[in-house]
Structures are given as structure tokens and as C-alpha cells.
Amino acid sequence: MEAFTTLTGIAAPLPAANVDTDVIMPKQFLKGIDRNGLDRGVFFDLRFLADGSPDPAFILNQPQWQGTKFLLVGPNFGCGSSREHAVWGLKQLGIRALIGTTFAGIFFDNCQRNGVLTVQLDPAQWVQMAQAVIHGDKNEMTVDLSAQKIILQNGERIDFAIDELSKIALLNGLDAIGTTLQFRDEISQFQQAHLQRNPWLA
């Protein structure tokens, strides 16, 4: 998993509430047996017109938001079904952090386990950020996970909280398996001792 330490990039506001995982990743993109091509599916019905061309009205298709790395999302983002494809697609599209006030629980966990940082702010902080990045010429910011700070292009700084285990995993690029493997020696020692005490299990 790609580590998240300090990252500077463009932020785009997507303030709609209750954006569900079918909007983030429509069901027709769940048919593959691997993760390839999921970036095209992200916000497909919003990003593309009926003829398949990009919709110029959608924010991520506009020149000043090309290469967006951070999304300022509305409340209850990621609600609906628990499809992990939504997170995989966002990551493939280059989105490294989602900044909102509330997230759906399973989606929130899927993000943390796949290297996408989810930052929860209070509504006043979110509005402060949105006002700063809504203009295309001032939409860059830096997210410093180690310091737990967001630094806006105008110099404003916003602190955020994150649980320690998620922070360590993201900083070190560890998914659930990688986190477990940090304790491989202790696990091996336990297995050996357990089999010595219970030889019939061998």
C-alpha cells in the first residue's frame, strides 16, 4: 500500500450530501475480476455525457481542477452499499485524501485500509476550507499526516484528529496484512509454543 506522509496538491469541492457508493462507482464497473480500469468508473454518470465525452460542467473535468488529489466532500459521503471498488477507483484516479464532516462507516474503514486518508472536520472548518479552494487559482493545499495539519494556499492551518493505529498504518503504507506481519516473529513463537503444549494439533 502506498504510504501517505506529506502531500501537496489540488483540492476540489464536492459538497453534495449523501453521495453513495453507486454514484462513486456505478454497478456496471463491478463486473471485472481485477481492479483495472476502475478510475474511469469514478463518478461516471457525473463525469461523462451520454455520448461518452467528458461533461465540461463537472468540476473534475475543468482545467483548474485537473490532477485533483484531495476532495472536499459533503456529509455522509460513501453511504449505500459497501463496495470496496469505490475506494479502489478513487485511488486509481489519483485521489489521496477525502475531507468531510461525516463518512459512512464501512466506506470510512475501506478508505483507511486502502491508503486513502479520510479527514473529519467540524462544519465550520469545512466551510473555511471550501471557501479557500473554491476558486481555481487558490485550490492547492498540503496535508501533513504526521503533524495532523492541513495547510491552505493562503497560509491558514487546520488541525485534524485521526486514531493512532490508522495514522501509523497510513504513514508506513501498511494494509491489514502488512500490519499483522509486523508481528510475524511473535506469531511464529506463539505457534511453536502452542504446538509444543498441544502436539496433537500438528
Tab-separated table of C-alpha atoms in Angstrom:
chain	number	residue	atom	x	y	z
A	1	MET	CA	0.000	0.000	0.000
A	2	GLU	CA	1.325	3.460	-0.888
A	3	ALA	CA	2.299	5.410	2.202
A	4	PHE	CA	0.748	8.789	2.988
A	5	THR	CA	3.107	11.238	4.672
A	6	THR	CA	3.016	14.831	3.432
A	7	LEU	CA	1.344	15.631	0.146
A	8	THR	CA	0.723	18.857	-1.727
A	9	GLY	CA	-1.886	19.020	-4.470
A	10	ILE	CA	-5.098	20.423	-5.837
A	11	ALA	CA	-8.312	20.203	-3.807
A	12	ALA	CA	-11.767	20.179	-5.376
A	13	PRO	CA	-15.064	20.778	-3.544
A	14	LEU	CA	-17.866	18.228	-3.983
A	15	PRO	CA	-20.308	19.467	-1.334
A	16	ALA	CA	-23.364	17.322	-2.109
A	17	ALA	CA	-24.655	15.367	0.888
A	18	ASN	CA	-25.262	11.613	0.956
A	19	VAL	CA	-23.181	10.738	-2.110
A	20	ASP	CA	-23.471	6.967	-2.144
A	21	THR	CA	-21.111	4.316	-3.470
A	22	ASP	CA	-23.253	3.748	-6.562
A	23	VAL	CA	-22.593	7.359	-7.535
A	24	ILE	CA	-18.898	6.988	-6.741
A	25	MET	CA	-18.612	3.662	-8.608
A	26	PRO	CA	-21.690	2.596	-10.650
A	27	LYS	CA	-22.579	-1.080	-10.653
A	28	GLN	CA	-21.551	-1.713	-14.295
A	29	PHE	CA	-17.917	-1.311	-13.230
A	30	LEU	CA	-18.110	-4.165	-10.707
A	31	LYS	CA	-18.006	-6.936	-13.319
A	32	GLY	CA	-14.250	-7.302	-13.687
A	33	ILE	CA	-12.183	-9.906	-11.886
A	34	ASP	CA	-9.408	-7.415	-11.117
A	35	ARG	CA	-9.121	-3.708	-10.273
A	36	ASN	CA	-8.015	-2.490	-13.696
A	37	GLY	CA	-9.823	0.473	-15.223
A	38	LEU	CA	-11.794	1.488	-12.164
A	39	ASP	CA	-10.573	5.066	-12.469
A	40	ARG	CA	-12.893	5.554	-15.459
A	41	GLY	CA	-15.871	4.450	-13.386
A	42	VAL	CA	-15.433	7.047	-10.639
A	43	PHE	CA	-18.399	9.470	-10.716
A	44	PHE	CA	-19.087	8.075	-14.196
A	45	ASP	CA	-22.612	9.453	-14.539
A	46	LEU	CA	-21.410	12.877	-13.410
A	47	ARG	CA	-18.135	12.981	-15.329
A	48	PHE	CA	-19.405	11.842	-18.738
A	49	LEU	CA	-22.207	12.756	-21.108
A	50	ALA	CA	-24.432	10.197	-22.837
A	51	ASP	CA	-22.060	10.039	-25.820
A	52	GLY	CA	-19.120	9.181	-23.526
A	53	SER	CA	-17.415	12.548	-23.735
A	54	PRO	CA	-16.399	14.419	-20.568
A	55	ASP	CA	-19.071	16.696	-19.168
A	56	PRO	CA	-17.469	20.162	-19.010
A	57	ALA	CA	-19.838	21.155	-16.188
A	58	PHE	CA	-18.393	18.580	-13.771
A	59	ILE	CA	-15.709	20.075	-11.578
A	60	LEU	CA	-13.049	17.390	-12.106
A	61	ASN	CA	-13.250	17.942	-15.878
A	62	GLN	CA	-12.485	21.652	-15.612
A	63	PRO	CA	-8.891	22.789	-16.315
A	64	GLN	CA	-8.243	24.349	-12.916
A	65	TRP	CA	-9.066	21.073	-11.158
A	66	GLN	CA	-7.117	18.682	-13.359
A	67	GLY	CA	-4.953	16.331	-11.311
A	68	THR	CA	-7.005	16.763	-8.149
A	69	LYS	CA	-5.556	14.859	-5.181
A	70	PHE	CA	-7.969	15.950	-2.448
A	71	LEU	CA	-11.768	16.065	-2.421
A	72	LEU	CA	-13.791	18.196	-0.005
A	73	VAL	CA	-16.891	16.070	0.264
A	74	GLY	CA	-20.335	16.623	1.734
A	75	PRO	CA	-21.766	14.914	4.840
A	76	ASN	CA	-22.348	11.151	4.916
A	77	PHE	CA	-20.073	10.615	1.939
A	78	GLY	CA	-19.781	6.976	0.845
A	79	CYS	CA	-23.154	5.796	2.135
A	80	GLY	CA	-25.042	2.933	0.493
A	81	SER	CA	-23.553	-0.456	-0.352
A	82	SER	CA	-20.160	-1.454	0.989
A	83	ARG	CA	-18.453	-1.842	-2.415
A	84	GLU	CA	-14.705	-1.509	-1.977
A	85	HIS	CA	-14.426	-0.761	-5.700
A	86	ALA	CA	-15.427	2.831	-4.895
A	87	VAL	CA	-12.249	3.335	-2.885
A	88	TRP	CA	-10.079	1.461	-5.389
A	89	GLY	CA	-11.386	3.685	-8.178
A	90	LEU	CA	-10.786	6.906	-6.253
A	91	LYS	CA	-7.225	5.811	-5.546
A	92	GLN	CA	-6.628	4.959	-9.226
A	93	LEU	CA	-7.975	8.376	-10.196
A	94	GLY	CA	-5.286	9.929	-8.005
A	95	ILE	CA	-7.420	10.900	-5.009
A	96	ARG	CA	-5.305	10.506	-1.883
A	97	ALA	CA	-7.497	12.164	0.750
A	98	LEU	CA	-11.163	12.887	1.356
A	99	ILE	CA	-12.025	15.770	3.669
A	100	GLY	CA	-15.531	15.999	5.064
A	101	THR	CA	-17.612	16.233	8.202
A	102	THR	CA	-19.025	12.692	8.294
A	103	PHE	CA	-18.462	9.487	6.327
A	104	ALA	CA	-20.387	6.236	6.091
A	105	GLY	CA	-18.766	3.733	8.451
A	106	ILE	CA	-17.835	0.890	6.094
A	107	PHE	CA	-16.623	3.302	3.406
A	108	PHE	CA	-14.510	5.103	6.015
A	109	ASP	CA	-12.862	1.827	7.024
A	110	ASN	CA	-12.308	0.808	3.387
A	111	CYS	CA	-10.502	4.081	2.755
A	112	GLN	CA	-8.155	3.646	5.702
A	113	ARG	CA	-7.344	0.082	4.642
A	114	ASN	CA	-6.526	1.093	1.072
A	115	GLY	CA	-4.328	4.122	1.640
A	116	VAL	CA	-6.911	6.894	1.188
A	117	LEU	CA	-6.841	9.322	4.108
A	118	THR	CA	-10.239	10.396	5.436
A	119	VAL	CA	-10.199	13.617	7.436
A	120	GLN	CA	-13.206	14.538	9.562
A	121	LEU	CA	-13.590	18.231	10.355
A	122	ASP	CA	-16.277	20.178	12.138
A	123	PRO	CA	-18.645	22.074	9.786
A	124	ALA	CA	-17.019	25.449	10.437
A	125	GLN	CA	-13.582	24.109	9.500
A	126	TRP	CA	-15.007	22.503	6.381
A	127	VAL	CA	-16.579	25.786	5.274
A	128	GLN	CA	-13.269	27.545	5.907
A	129	MET	CA	-11.534	25.090	3.593
A	130	ALA	CA	-14.238	25.201	0.930
A	131	GLN	CA	-14.102	28.983	0.783
A	132	ALA	CA	-10.337	28.791	0.330
A	133	VAL	CA	-10.259	26.242	-2.517
A	134	ILE	CA	-13.455	27.012	-4.426
A	135	HIS	CA	-11.522	29.473	-6.563
A	136	GLY	CA	-9.478	27.641	-9.169
A	137	ASP	CA	-6.408	29.825	-8.695
A	138	LYS	CA	-6.202	29.131	-4.942
A	139	ASN	CA	-7.085	25.458	-4.783
A	140	GLU	CA	-3.760	23.956	-3.729
A	141	MET	CA	-3.069	22.737	-0.229
A	142	THR	CA	-0.735	20.494	1.748
A	143	VAL	CA	-1.819	17.640	4.002
A	144	ASP	CA	0.775	16.722	6.625
A	145	LEU	CA	-0.365	13.492	8.247
A	146	SER	CA	2.496	13.293	10.713
A	147	ALA	CA	1.705	16.751	12.107
A	148	GLN	CA	-2.042	16.253	11.524
A	149	LYS	CA	-2.326	19.594	9.770
A	150	ILE	CA	-3.828	20.903	6.541
A	151	ILE	CA	-2.037	23.962	5.170
A	152	LEU	CA	-4.068	26.032	2.729
A	153	GLN	CA	-2.548	28.046	-0.093
A	154	ASN	CA	-3.304	31.269	1.780
A	155	GLY	CA	-1.249	30.047	4.736
A	156	GLU	CA	-4.143	29.090	7.001
A	157	ARG	CA	-3.601	25.907	9.013
A	158	ILE	CA	-6.270	23.474	10.115
A	159	ASP	CA	-5.602	20.727	12.663
A	160	PHE	CA	-7.340	17.383	12.364
A	161	ALA	CA	-7.650	14.279	14.517
A	162	ILE	CA	-7.030	10.666	13.499
A	163	ASP	CA	-6.808	7.491	15.542
A	164	GLU	CA	-3.246	6.391	16.175
A	165	LEU	CA	-3.470	2.943	14.553
A	166	SER	CA	-4.811	4.355	11.292
A	167	LYS	CA	-2.172	7.073	11.323
A	168	ILE	CA	0.668	4.588	11.779
A	169	ALA	CA	-0.677	2.312	9.055
A	170	LEU	CA	-1.037	5.155	6.542
A	171	LEU	CA	2.357	6.685	7.342
A	172	ASN	CA	4.025	3.318	6.792
A	173	GLY	CA	1.918	2.109	3.884
A	174	LEU	CA	0.576	-0.868	5.808
A	175	ASP	CA	-2.686	-2.591	4.961
A	176	ALA	CA	-4.266	-5.090	7.362
A	177	ILE	CA	-1.918	-7.881	6.254
A	178	GLY	CA	1.130	-5.634	6.447
A	179	THR	CA	0.154	-4.505	9.927
A	180	THR	CA	-0.205	-8.132	11.052
A	181	LEU	CA	3.150	-9.108	9.528
A	182	GLN	CA	4.910	-6.610	11.783
A	183	PHE	CA	4.330	-9.211	14.492
A	184	ARG	CA	5.425	-12.240	12.465
A	185	ASP	CA	8.141	-13.228	14.970
A	186	GLU	CA	5.732	-13.102	17.911
A	187	ILE	CA	3.131	-15.040	15.908
A	188	SER	CA	5.672	-17.707	14.989
A	189	GLN	CA	6.815	-18.024	18.602
A	190	PHE	CA	3.228	-18.393	19.760
A	191	GLN	CA	2.533	-21.077	17.133
A	192	GLN	CA	5.573	-23.089	18.142
A	193	ALA	CA	4.795	-22.847	21.850
A	194	HIS	CA	1.137	-23.695	21.242
A	195	LEU	CA	2.047	-26.814	19.253
A	196	GLN	CA	4.510	-27.914	21.952
A	197	ARG	CA	1.741	-27.683	24.543
A	198	ASN	CA	-0.790	-29.310	22.209
A	199	PRO	CA	1.176	-31.742	19.984
A	200	TRP	CA	-1.999	-33.461	18.721
A	201	LEU	CA	-2.722	-30.293	16.666
A	202	ALA	CA	0.301	-30.821	14.444
